[in-house]
CSV table of C-alpha atoms in Angstrom, one decimal:
chain,number,residue,atom,x,y,z
L,13,MET,CA,-0.1,-0.5,0.5
L,14,SER,CA,2.7,1.8,0.9
L,15,ARG,CA,4.1,1.9,-2.8
L,16,THR,CA,0.8,2.6,-4.5
L,17,VAL,CA,0.9,5.8,-2.1
L,18,ASN,CA,4.6,6.6,-3.8
L,19,VAL,CA,3.3,6.6,-6.6
L,20,VAL,CA,0.3,9.1,-6.1
L,21,ARG,CA,2.8,11.4,-4.7
L,22,MET,CA,4.8,10.7,-8.1
L,23,GLN,CA,2.0,11.3,-10.2
L,24,LEU,CA,1.4,15.1,-7.7
L,25,VAL,CA,4.5,15.8,-8.2
L,26,ASN,CA,3.8,17.9,-11.4
L,27,LYS,CA,0.4,19.8,-9.8
L,28,GLN,CA,-0.2,21.3,-12.9
L,29,THR,CA,-1.9,18.1,-14.6
L,30,PHE,CA,-4.1,17.3,-11.5
L,31,GLY,CA,-4.9,20.5,-10.1
L,32,TRP,CA,-4.4,23.4,-11.2
L,33,VAL,CA,-4.8,22.8,-14.7
L,34,PRO,CA,-8.1,21.5,-14.5
L,35,LEU,CA,-9.1,24.2,-12.6
L,36,ALA,CA,-8.4,26.9,-14.5
L,37,ILE,CA,-10.0,25.7,-17.6
L,38,LEU,CA,-13.1,25.4,-15.2
L,39,VAL,CA,-12.4,29.5,-14.3
L,40,GLY,CA,-12.3,30.1,-18.0
L,41,ALA,CA,-14.9,29.0,-19.0
L,42,LEU,CA,-16.7,30.0,-15.5
L,43,ALA,CA,-15.6,33.6,-17.0
L,44,VAL,CA,-16.3,34.2,-20.6
L,45,THR,CA,-19.5,32.0,-20.0
L,46,LEU,CA,-20.7,35.6,-17.2
L,47,ALA,CA,-18.8,38.0,-19.6
L,48,ILE,CA,-21.2,36.4,-22.2
L,49,TRP,CA,-24.7,36.3,-19.6
L,50,ALA,CA,-23.9,39.8,-18.8
L,51,MET,CA,-23.9,40.9,-22.5
L,52,VAL,CA,-27.9,39.1,-23.0
L,53,PRO,CA,-30.6,40.8,-22.6
L,54,ASP,CA,-32.9,39.8,-19.8
L,55,GLY,CA,-35.2,37.5,-19.9
L,56,GLY,CA,-35.6,33.8,-18.8
L,57,ALA,CA,-32.8,31.2,-16.9
L,58,LEU,CA,-29.8,31.4,-18.9
L,59,TYR,CA,-28.0,27.8,-18.8
L,60,SER,CA,-24.0,27.3,-20.4
L,61,GLY,CA,-22.5,23.8,-21.2
L,62,GLY,CA,-19.5,25.6,-20.6
L,63,ALA,CA,-18.5,23.4,-17.0
L,64,GLN,CA,-18.8,20.2,-19.3
L,65,ALA,CA,-14.6,21.5,-20.8
L,66,PRO,CA,-12.6,19.9,-17.2
L,67,PHE,CA,-14.4,16.7,-18.0
L,68,TRP,CA,-13.2,16.4,-21.8
L,69,TYR,CA,-9.4,17.5,-19.9
L,70,PHE,CA,-9.7,14.5,-18.0
L,71,ALA,CA,-9.6,12.0,-20.8
L,72,VAL,CA,-6.2,14.0,-21.8
L,73,ILE,CA,-5.0,13.8,-17.9
L,74,GLY,CA,-5.8,10.1,-19.0
L,75,VAL,CA,-3.2,10.3,-21.5
L,76,GLN,CA,-0.4,12.1,-19.5
L,77,ALA,CA,-0.6,9.9,-16.8
L,78,LEU,CA,0.5,7.1,-18.3
L,79,THR,CA,2.8,8.4,-21.3
L,80,LEU,CA,4.6,11.4,-18.9
L,81,THR,CA,4.5,9.0,-16.3
L,82,PHE,CA,4.6,5.4,-16.8
L,83,PRO,CA,8.0,5.2,-18.1
L,84,PHE,CA,10.0,6.5,-15.4
L,85,SER,CA,7.8,4.5,-12.7
L,86,GLN,CA,9.6,1.8,-14.4
L,87,ALA,CA,12.7,2.9,-14.5
L,88,MET,CA,12.0,3.1,-10.0
L,89,SER,CA,11.2,-0.6,-10.0
L,90,VAL,CA,7.3,0.2,-9.3
L,91,THR,CA,5.4,-3.0,-10.1
L,92,ARG,CA,2.5,-2.1,-12.9
L,93,ARG,CA,-0.2,-3.0,-10.2
L,94,GLU,CA,1.2,-0.6,-7.7
L,95,PHE,CA,1.3,2.3,-10.7
L,96,TYR,CA,-2.1,1.2,-11.9
L,97,LEU,CA,-3.1,1.4,-8.6
L,98,GLY,CA,-1.7,4.8,-7.0
L,99,THR,CA,-3.0,6.1,-10.8
L,100,LEU,CA,-6.7,5.4,-10.4
L,101,LEU,CA,-5.9,6.8,-6.6
L,102,THR,CA,-4.8,9.7,-8.2
L,103,ALA,CA,-7.3,10.0,-11.0
L,104,ALA,CA,-10.0,9.1,-7.8
L,105,LEU,CA,-8.9,12.3,-5.6
L,106,ALA,CA,-8.8,14.5,-8.7
L,107,ALA,CA,-12.4,13.7,-9.6
L,108,ALA,CA,-13.4,14.0,-6.2
L,109,VAL,CA,-12.1,18.2,-6.2
L,110,LEU,CA,-13.7,18.6,-8.6
L,111,THR,CA,-16.6,18.0,-7.8
L,112,VAL,CA,-16.1,19.6,-4.6
L,113,VAL,CA,-15.6,22.7,-6.3
L,114,PHE,CA,-19.4,21.2,-9.0
L,115,LEU,CA,-21.1,21.8,-5.2
L,116,VAL,CA,-19.7,24.3,-3.8
L,117,GLY,CA,-20.0,26.5,-7.1
L,118,GLY,CA,-24.2,25.6,-7.6
L,119,TYR,CA,-24.8,26.7,-3.8
L,120,VAL,CA,-23.2,29.3,-4.7
L,121,GLU,CA,-25.4,30.2,-7.9
L,122,GLN,CA,-28.3,28.9,-5.6
L,123,ALA,CA,-27.6,31.6,-3.4
L,124,THR,CA,-27.1,34.4,-5.6
L,125,ASP,CA,-29.9,34.2,-8.1
L,126,GLY,CA,-27.4,32.9,-10.8
L,127,TRP,CA,-24.8,35.2,-10.1
L,128,GLY,CA,-27.4,37.8,-9.9
L,129,MET,CA,-28.3,37.3,-14.2
L,130,ASN,CA,-30.6,33.9,-13.6
L,131,GLY,CA,-27.4,32.5,-14.8
L,132,TYR,CA,-26.3,28.3,-13.9
L,133,PHE,CA,-23.8,27.3,-15.3
L,134,PHE,CA,-23.3,24.2,-12.6
L,135,THR,CA,-26.5,23.6,-10.8
L,136,PHE,CA,-28.2,22.2,-14.3
L,137,PRO,CA,-32.0,21.1,-13.4
L,138,TRP,CA,-31.9,17.4,-14.3
L,139,ILE,CA,-28.6,16.9,-12.2
L,140,TRP,CA,-29.5,18.7,-9.3
L,141,ASP,CA,-33.2,18.0,-8.6
L,142,ALA,CA,-32.2,15.0,-6.9
L,143,GLY,CA,-30.4,16.3,-4.5
L,144,ALA,CA,-26.8,17.4,-3.9
L,145,PRO,CA,-25.5,14.1,-3.2
L,146,VAL,CA,-26.5,12.1,-6.5
L,147,ALA,CA,-24.9,15.2,-8.5
L,148,ALA,CA,-22.1,14.9,-6.7
L,149,ALA,CA,-22.0,10.7,-7.5
L,150,PHE,CA,-23.0,11.9,-11.5
L,151,TYR,CA,-19.2,14.3,-11.5
L,152,PHE,CA,-17.7,11.8,-9.9
L,153,VAL,CA,-18.2,8.7,-12.2
L,154,VAL,CA,-18.2,11.4,-15.1
L,155,SER,CA,-15.1,12.6,-13.8
L,156,MET,CA,-13.3,9.3,-14.0
L,157,LEU,CA,-15.3,8.0,-16.9
L,158,SER,CA,-13.2,10.7,-18.8
L,159,PHE,CA,-10.3,9.7,-17.3
L,160,VAL,CA,-10.5,6.0,-17.5
L,161,ALA,CA,-11.2,6.5,-21.0
L,162,GLY,CA,-7.3,8.6,-22.0
L,163,PHE,CA,-6.0,5.9,-19.7
L,164,THR,CA,-7.0,2.8,-21.3
L,165,GLY,CA,-6.4,4.4,-25.3
L,166,ALA,CA,-3.3,5.8,-23.8
L,167,THR,CA,-2.3,2.1,-22.6
L,168,LEU,CA,-3.3,0.2,-25.7
L,169,TYR,CA,-1.5,2.6,-28.3
L,170,LYS,CA,1.7,1.5,-26.0
L,171,ARG,CA,0.7,-2.1,-26.4
L,172,PHE,CA,0.2,-2.4,-30.0
L,173,GLY,CA,0.6,1.4,-31.7
L,174,ALA,CA,-1.0,3.9,-33.4
L,175,PHE,CA,-2.4,1.7,-35.9
L,176,TRP,CA,-5.0,-0.3,-34.0
L,177,LEU,CA,-5.9,2.1,-31.6
L,178,VAL,CA,-7.5,3.9,-34.6
L,179,VAL,CA,-9.2,0.7,-35.8
L,180,VAL,CA,-10.8,0.0,-32.0
L,181,SER,CA,-11.7,3.7,-31.4
L,182,VAL,CA,-13.5,2.8,-35.1
L,183,GLY,CA,-15.3,0.0,-34.6
L,184,LEU,CA,-16.5,2.1,-30.9
L,185,VAL,CA,-17.6,4.4,-33.3
L,186,LEU,CA,-19.7,2.2,-36.0
L,187,VAL,CA,-20.7,0.4,-32.5
L,188,LEU,CA,-22.5,3.6,-31.5
L,189,ILE,CA,-23.5,4.3,-34.8
L,190,ALA,CA,-25.2,0.8,-35.4
L,191,ALA,CA,-27.0,0.6,-32.4
L,192,ALA,CA,-28.5,4.2,-32.8
L,193,TRP,CA,-29.4,2.7,-36.4
L,194,LEU,CA,-31.0,-0.1,-34.0
L,195,VAL,CA,-33.1,2.3,-32.0
L,196,THR,CA,-34.3,3.8,-34.9
L,197,ARG,CA,-35.7,1.0,-37.1
L,198,ALA,CA,-37.4,-0.2,-34.0
L,199,GLY,CA,-38.6,3.4,-33.5
L,200,ALA,CA,-37.6,3.0,-30.0
L,201,TRP,CA,-36.0,6.5,-29.0
L,202,SER,CA,-39.4,7.4,-26.9
L,203,ASP,CA,-38.9,4.6,-24.5
L,204,VAL,CA,-35.4,5.7,-24.8
L,205,MET,CA,-36.3,9.1,-23.4
L,206,GLY,CA,-38.8,7.6,-20.9
L,207,TRP,CA,-36.3,5.2,-19.4
L,208,LEU,CA,-33.6,8.3,-19.1
L,209,LEU,CA,-36.8,10.4,-17.6
L,210,THR,CA,-38.2,8.0,-15.1
L,211,SER,CA,-34.7,6.5,-13.8
L,212,GLY,CA,-33.0,10.5,-14.3
L,213,VAL,CA,-29.7,10.5,-13.2
L,214,GLY,CA,-28.8,8.8,-10.4
L,215,GLY,CA,-29.5,5.7,-13.1
L,216,LEU,CA,-27.4,7.0,-15.3
L,217,THR,CA,-24.7,8.0,-13.1
L,218,ALA,CA,-25.3,3.8,-12.4
L,219,VAL,CA,-24.9,2.9,-15.8
L,220,LEU,CA,-22.4,5.3,-16.9
L,221,ALA,CA,-20.4,3.8,-12.9
L,222,GLY,CA,-21.0,0.0,-14.6
L,223,ILE,CA,-19.1,1.5,-18.2
L,224,THR,CA,-16.4,3.2,-15.1
L,225,VAL,CA,-15.2,-0.2,-14.0
L,226,VAL,CA,-15.4,-2.4,-17.5
L,227,VAL,CA,-12.8,0.3,-19.2
L,228,ALA,CA,-10.4,0.5,-16.1
L,229,LEU,CA,-11.0,-3.7,-16.2
L,230,VAL,CA,-9.6,-3.3,-20.0
L,231,ALA,CA,-6.6,-1.3,-19.3
L,232,PHE,CA,-4.3,-3.7,-16.5
L,233,PRO,CA,-4.0,-6.4,-18.5
L,234,LEU,CA,-2.9,-4.4,-21.4
L,235,LEU,CA,-0.9,-2.4,-19.2
L,236,ARG,CA,0.8,-5.8,-18.0
L,237,ARG,CA,2.7,-6.0,-21.7
L,238,ALA,CA,2.7,-1.8,-22.8
L,239,VAL,CA,6.4,-0.9,-23.2
L,240,PRO,CA,7.0,1.7,-21.5
């Protein structure tokens, strides 16, 4: 366990990767959003999708956590299992910090009537209507899913090279397109939307959590044979 914690320390040597850059992206997106809202005439509630920016960046963190640190870890005689567990733990800590920031931002919006402009950057009703704990779980799971997707993609690249990374990526896109086509042919989009409305953000979070676990489990056997 101590060696796994040492991997966490190693990943956090450059605090910008897991800490300051995601927060800077979030603050920058918020500043731009508030500036735009200030120019919008008074009307109904304003919402922005800019809050998703740091979640996308977590995929970049996943790539960097492998490509920049994995070779160094092997030179320091860290086992691949310890590197894998320590890296996931580091990502979980970073996701937890981001989740707390989102919760604080949401409470600030509620207390200030949407920054005094009826604008909501953190508190989308569909997410927050289920309560702050469910919203927190959603933010945490989305962060981790983005991270493990980037980490697994980078591991696949290290194991098999760019060609197979492209093949697998295109294959996944084709699978998603095929699934959308089947749903369309079956006229089942109303059922899908009905499930989302019935299950709510809690149900969606559970599904995303399951996907996150599967993707994370795929990464380890790839990592065992990856070339540093």
